[in-house]
mmCIF file of C-alpha atoms and ligand atoms in Angstrom:
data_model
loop_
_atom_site.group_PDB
_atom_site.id
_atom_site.type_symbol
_atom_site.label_atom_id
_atom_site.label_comp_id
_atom_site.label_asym_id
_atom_site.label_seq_id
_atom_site.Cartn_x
_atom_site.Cartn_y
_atom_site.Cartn_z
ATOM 1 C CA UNK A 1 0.000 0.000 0.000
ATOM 2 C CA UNK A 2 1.062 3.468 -0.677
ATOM 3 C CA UNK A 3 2.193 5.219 2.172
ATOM 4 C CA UNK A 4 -0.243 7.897 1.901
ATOM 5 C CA UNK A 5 -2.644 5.264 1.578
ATOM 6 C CA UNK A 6 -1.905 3.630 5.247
ATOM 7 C CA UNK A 7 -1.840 7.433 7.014
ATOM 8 C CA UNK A 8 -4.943 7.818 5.697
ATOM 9 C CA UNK A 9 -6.289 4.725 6.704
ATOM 10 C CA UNK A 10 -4.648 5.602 10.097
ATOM 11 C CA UNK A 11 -6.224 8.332 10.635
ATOM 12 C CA UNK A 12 -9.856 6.678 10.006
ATOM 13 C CA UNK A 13 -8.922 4.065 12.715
ATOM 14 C CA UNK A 14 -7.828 6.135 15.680
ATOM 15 C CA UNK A 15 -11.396 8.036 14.365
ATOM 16 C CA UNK A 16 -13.518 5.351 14.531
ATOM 17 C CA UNK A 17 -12.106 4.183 17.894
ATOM 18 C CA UNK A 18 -13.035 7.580 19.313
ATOM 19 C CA UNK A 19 -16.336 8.916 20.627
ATOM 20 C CA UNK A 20 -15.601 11.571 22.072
ATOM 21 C CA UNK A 21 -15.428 13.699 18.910
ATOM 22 C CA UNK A 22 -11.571 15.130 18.375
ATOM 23 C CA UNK A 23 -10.351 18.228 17.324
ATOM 24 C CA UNK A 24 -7.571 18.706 15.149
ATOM 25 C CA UNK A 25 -5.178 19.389 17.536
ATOM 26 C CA UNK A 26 -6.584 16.299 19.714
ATOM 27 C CA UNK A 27 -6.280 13.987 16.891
ATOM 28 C CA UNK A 28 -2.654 14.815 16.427
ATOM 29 C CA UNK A 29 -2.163 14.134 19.932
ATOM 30 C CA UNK A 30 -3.797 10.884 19.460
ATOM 31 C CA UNK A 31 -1.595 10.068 16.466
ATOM 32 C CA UNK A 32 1.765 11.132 18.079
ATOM 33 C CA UNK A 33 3.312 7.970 17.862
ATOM 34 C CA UNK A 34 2.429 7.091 14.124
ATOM 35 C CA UNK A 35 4.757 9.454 12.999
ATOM 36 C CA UNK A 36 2.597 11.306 10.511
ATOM 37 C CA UNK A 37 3.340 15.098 10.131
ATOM 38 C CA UNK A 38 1.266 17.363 11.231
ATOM 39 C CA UNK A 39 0.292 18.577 8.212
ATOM 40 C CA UNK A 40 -0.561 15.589 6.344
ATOM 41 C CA UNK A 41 -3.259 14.848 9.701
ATOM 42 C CA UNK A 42 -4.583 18.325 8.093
ATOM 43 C CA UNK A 43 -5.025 17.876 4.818
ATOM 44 C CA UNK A 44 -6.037 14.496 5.075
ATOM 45 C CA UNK A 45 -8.935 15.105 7.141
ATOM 46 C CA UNK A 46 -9.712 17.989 4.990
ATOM 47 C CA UNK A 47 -10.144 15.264 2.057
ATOM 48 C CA UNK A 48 -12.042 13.067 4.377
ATOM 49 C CA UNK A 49 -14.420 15.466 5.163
ATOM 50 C CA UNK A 50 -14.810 16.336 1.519
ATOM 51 C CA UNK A 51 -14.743 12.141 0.422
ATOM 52 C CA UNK A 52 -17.957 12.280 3.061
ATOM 53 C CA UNK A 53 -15.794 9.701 4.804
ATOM 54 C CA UNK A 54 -16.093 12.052 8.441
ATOM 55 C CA UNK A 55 -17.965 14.300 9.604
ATOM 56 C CA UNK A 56 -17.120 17.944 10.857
ATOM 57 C CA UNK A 57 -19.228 19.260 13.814
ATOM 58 C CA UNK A 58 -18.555 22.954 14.479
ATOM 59 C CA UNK A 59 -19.123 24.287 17.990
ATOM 60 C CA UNK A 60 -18.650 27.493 19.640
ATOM 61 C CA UNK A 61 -14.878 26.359 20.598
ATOM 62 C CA UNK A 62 -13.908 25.209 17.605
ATOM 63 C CA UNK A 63 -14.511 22.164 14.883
ATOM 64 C CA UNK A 64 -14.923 18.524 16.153
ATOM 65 C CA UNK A 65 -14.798 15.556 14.120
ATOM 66 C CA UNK A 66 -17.006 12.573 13.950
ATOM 67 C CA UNK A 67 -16.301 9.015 12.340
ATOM 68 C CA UNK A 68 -20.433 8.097 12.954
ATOM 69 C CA UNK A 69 -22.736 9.804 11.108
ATOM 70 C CA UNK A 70 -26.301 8.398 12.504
ATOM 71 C CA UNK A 71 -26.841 11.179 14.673
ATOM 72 C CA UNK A 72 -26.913 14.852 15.760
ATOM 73 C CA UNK A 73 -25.124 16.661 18.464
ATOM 74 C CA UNK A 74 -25.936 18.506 21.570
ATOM 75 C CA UNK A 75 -23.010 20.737 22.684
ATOM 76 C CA UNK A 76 -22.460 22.560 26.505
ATOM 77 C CA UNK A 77 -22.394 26.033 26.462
ATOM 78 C CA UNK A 78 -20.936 25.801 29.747
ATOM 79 C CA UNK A 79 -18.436 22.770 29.682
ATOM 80 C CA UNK A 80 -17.946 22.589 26.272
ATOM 81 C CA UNK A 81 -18.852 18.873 26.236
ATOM 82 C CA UNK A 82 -20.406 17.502 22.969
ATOM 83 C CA UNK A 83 -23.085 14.942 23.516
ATOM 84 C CA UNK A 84 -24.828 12.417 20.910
ATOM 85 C CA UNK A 85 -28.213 12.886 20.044
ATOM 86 C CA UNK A 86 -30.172 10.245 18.138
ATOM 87 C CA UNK A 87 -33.421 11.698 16.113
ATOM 88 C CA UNK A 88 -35.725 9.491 14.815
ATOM 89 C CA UNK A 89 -35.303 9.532 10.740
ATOM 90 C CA UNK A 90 -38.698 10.594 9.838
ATOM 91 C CA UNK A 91 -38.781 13.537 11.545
ATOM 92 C CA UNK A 92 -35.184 14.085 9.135
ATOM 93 C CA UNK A 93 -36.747 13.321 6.398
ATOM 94 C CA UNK A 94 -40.390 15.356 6.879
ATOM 95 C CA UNK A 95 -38.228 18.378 7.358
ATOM 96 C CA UNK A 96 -36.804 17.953 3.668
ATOM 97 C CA UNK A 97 -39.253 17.102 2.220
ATOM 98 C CA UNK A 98 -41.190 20.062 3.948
ATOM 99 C CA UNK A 99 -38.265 22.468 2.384
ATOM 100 C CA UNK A 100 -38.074 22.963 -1.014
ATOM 101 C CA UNK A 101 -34.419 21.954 -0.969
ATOM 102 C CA UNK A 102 -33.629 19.295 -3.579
ATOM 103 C CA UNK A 103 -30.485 18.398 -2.817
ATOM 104 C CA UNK A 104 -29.203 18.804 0.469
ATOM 105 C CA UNK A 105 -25.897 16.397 0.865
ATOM 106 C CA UNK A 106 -25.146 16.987 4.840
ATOM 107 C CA UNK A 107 -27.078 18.306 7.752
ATOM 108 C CA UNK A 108 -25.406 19.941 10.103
ATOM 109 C CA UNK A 109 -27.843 20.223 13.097
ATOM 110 C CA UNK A 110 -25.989 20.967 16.423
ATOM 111 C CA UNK A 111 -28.308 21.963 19.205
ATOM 112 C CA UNK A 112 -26.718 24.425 22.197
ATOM 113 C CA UNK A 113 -27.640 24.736 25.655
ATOM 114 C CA UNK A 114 -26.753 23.745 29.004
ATOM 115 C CA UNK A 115 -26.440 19.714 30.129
ATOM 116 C CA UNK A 116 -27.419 17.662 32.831
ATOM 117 C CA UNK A 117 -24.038 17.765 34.901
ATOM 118 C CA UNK A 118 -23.829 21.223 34.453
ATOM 119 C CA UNK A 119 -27.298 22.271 35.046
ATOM 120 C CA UNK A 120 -27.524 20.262 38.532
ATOM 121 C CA UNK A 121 -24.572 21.909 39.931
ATOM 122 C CA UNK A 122 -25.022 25.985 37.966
ATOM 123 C CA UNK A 123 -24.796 28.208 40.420
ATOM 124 C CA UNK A 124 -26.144 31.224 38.317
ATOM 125 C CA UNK A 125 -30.138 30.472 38.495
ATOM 126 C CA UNK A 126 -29.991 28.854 35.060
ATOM 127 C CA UNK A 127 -33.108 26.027 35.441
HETATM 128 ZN ZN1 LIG B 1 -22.076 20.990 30.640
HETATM 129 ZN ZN1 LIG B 2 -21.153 12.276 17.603
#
């Protein structure tokens, strides 16, 4: 295999072995010892996202990736922590075909707020 071939193909594993959706900077911490420069890990997630092979969730501190792409995301505004959120497909699907887009490729859906941890211990009236 060509050696761009097996970085790649790196880079999809240590992905798909983690749920706790990356950033950039964690997923070259995560592939420290595969020796792959830093800015192959870049542009190789740049083509992933564009193959469709990843997805690319973009919070308020900063852009997260995700190997799994059967659900939607819930992130913190106080801790920051992205959560998974499964929605059941129909309601997906009567919300295109509600819209008159024709050809929508990805969603993007990432809903903000506070979560359960943080809520039971907010000190600032938030309910
Ligand atoms: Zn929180
Ligand atoms: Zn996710």
């Amino acid at each position: 295999m060509e050696r761009n071939t097996i970085q790649r193909q790196e880079i999809i594993e240590v992905l798909k072995n983690s749920y706790n959706h990356p950033t950039i900077k964690e997923l070259c911490d995560l592939l420290k010892d595969k020796n792959i420069g830093q800015a192959t890990i870049y542009r190789t997630v740049k083509t992933l996202v564009s193959d469709d092979i990843i997805r690319r969730i973009e919070c308020l501190d900063g852009i997260h990736y995700d190997y799994r792409k059967d659900h939607y995301h819930f992130y913190c505004l106080k801790c920051n922590k992205i959560t998974d959120v499964f929605l059941d497909k129909n309601i997906i699907d009567n919300m295109l075909s509600d819209s008159n887009l024709k050809d929508v490729r990805h969603i993007n859906l990432v809903f903000e707020g506070i979560c359960d941890s943080c809520k039971g211990k907010s000190s600032y009236g938030i309910k």
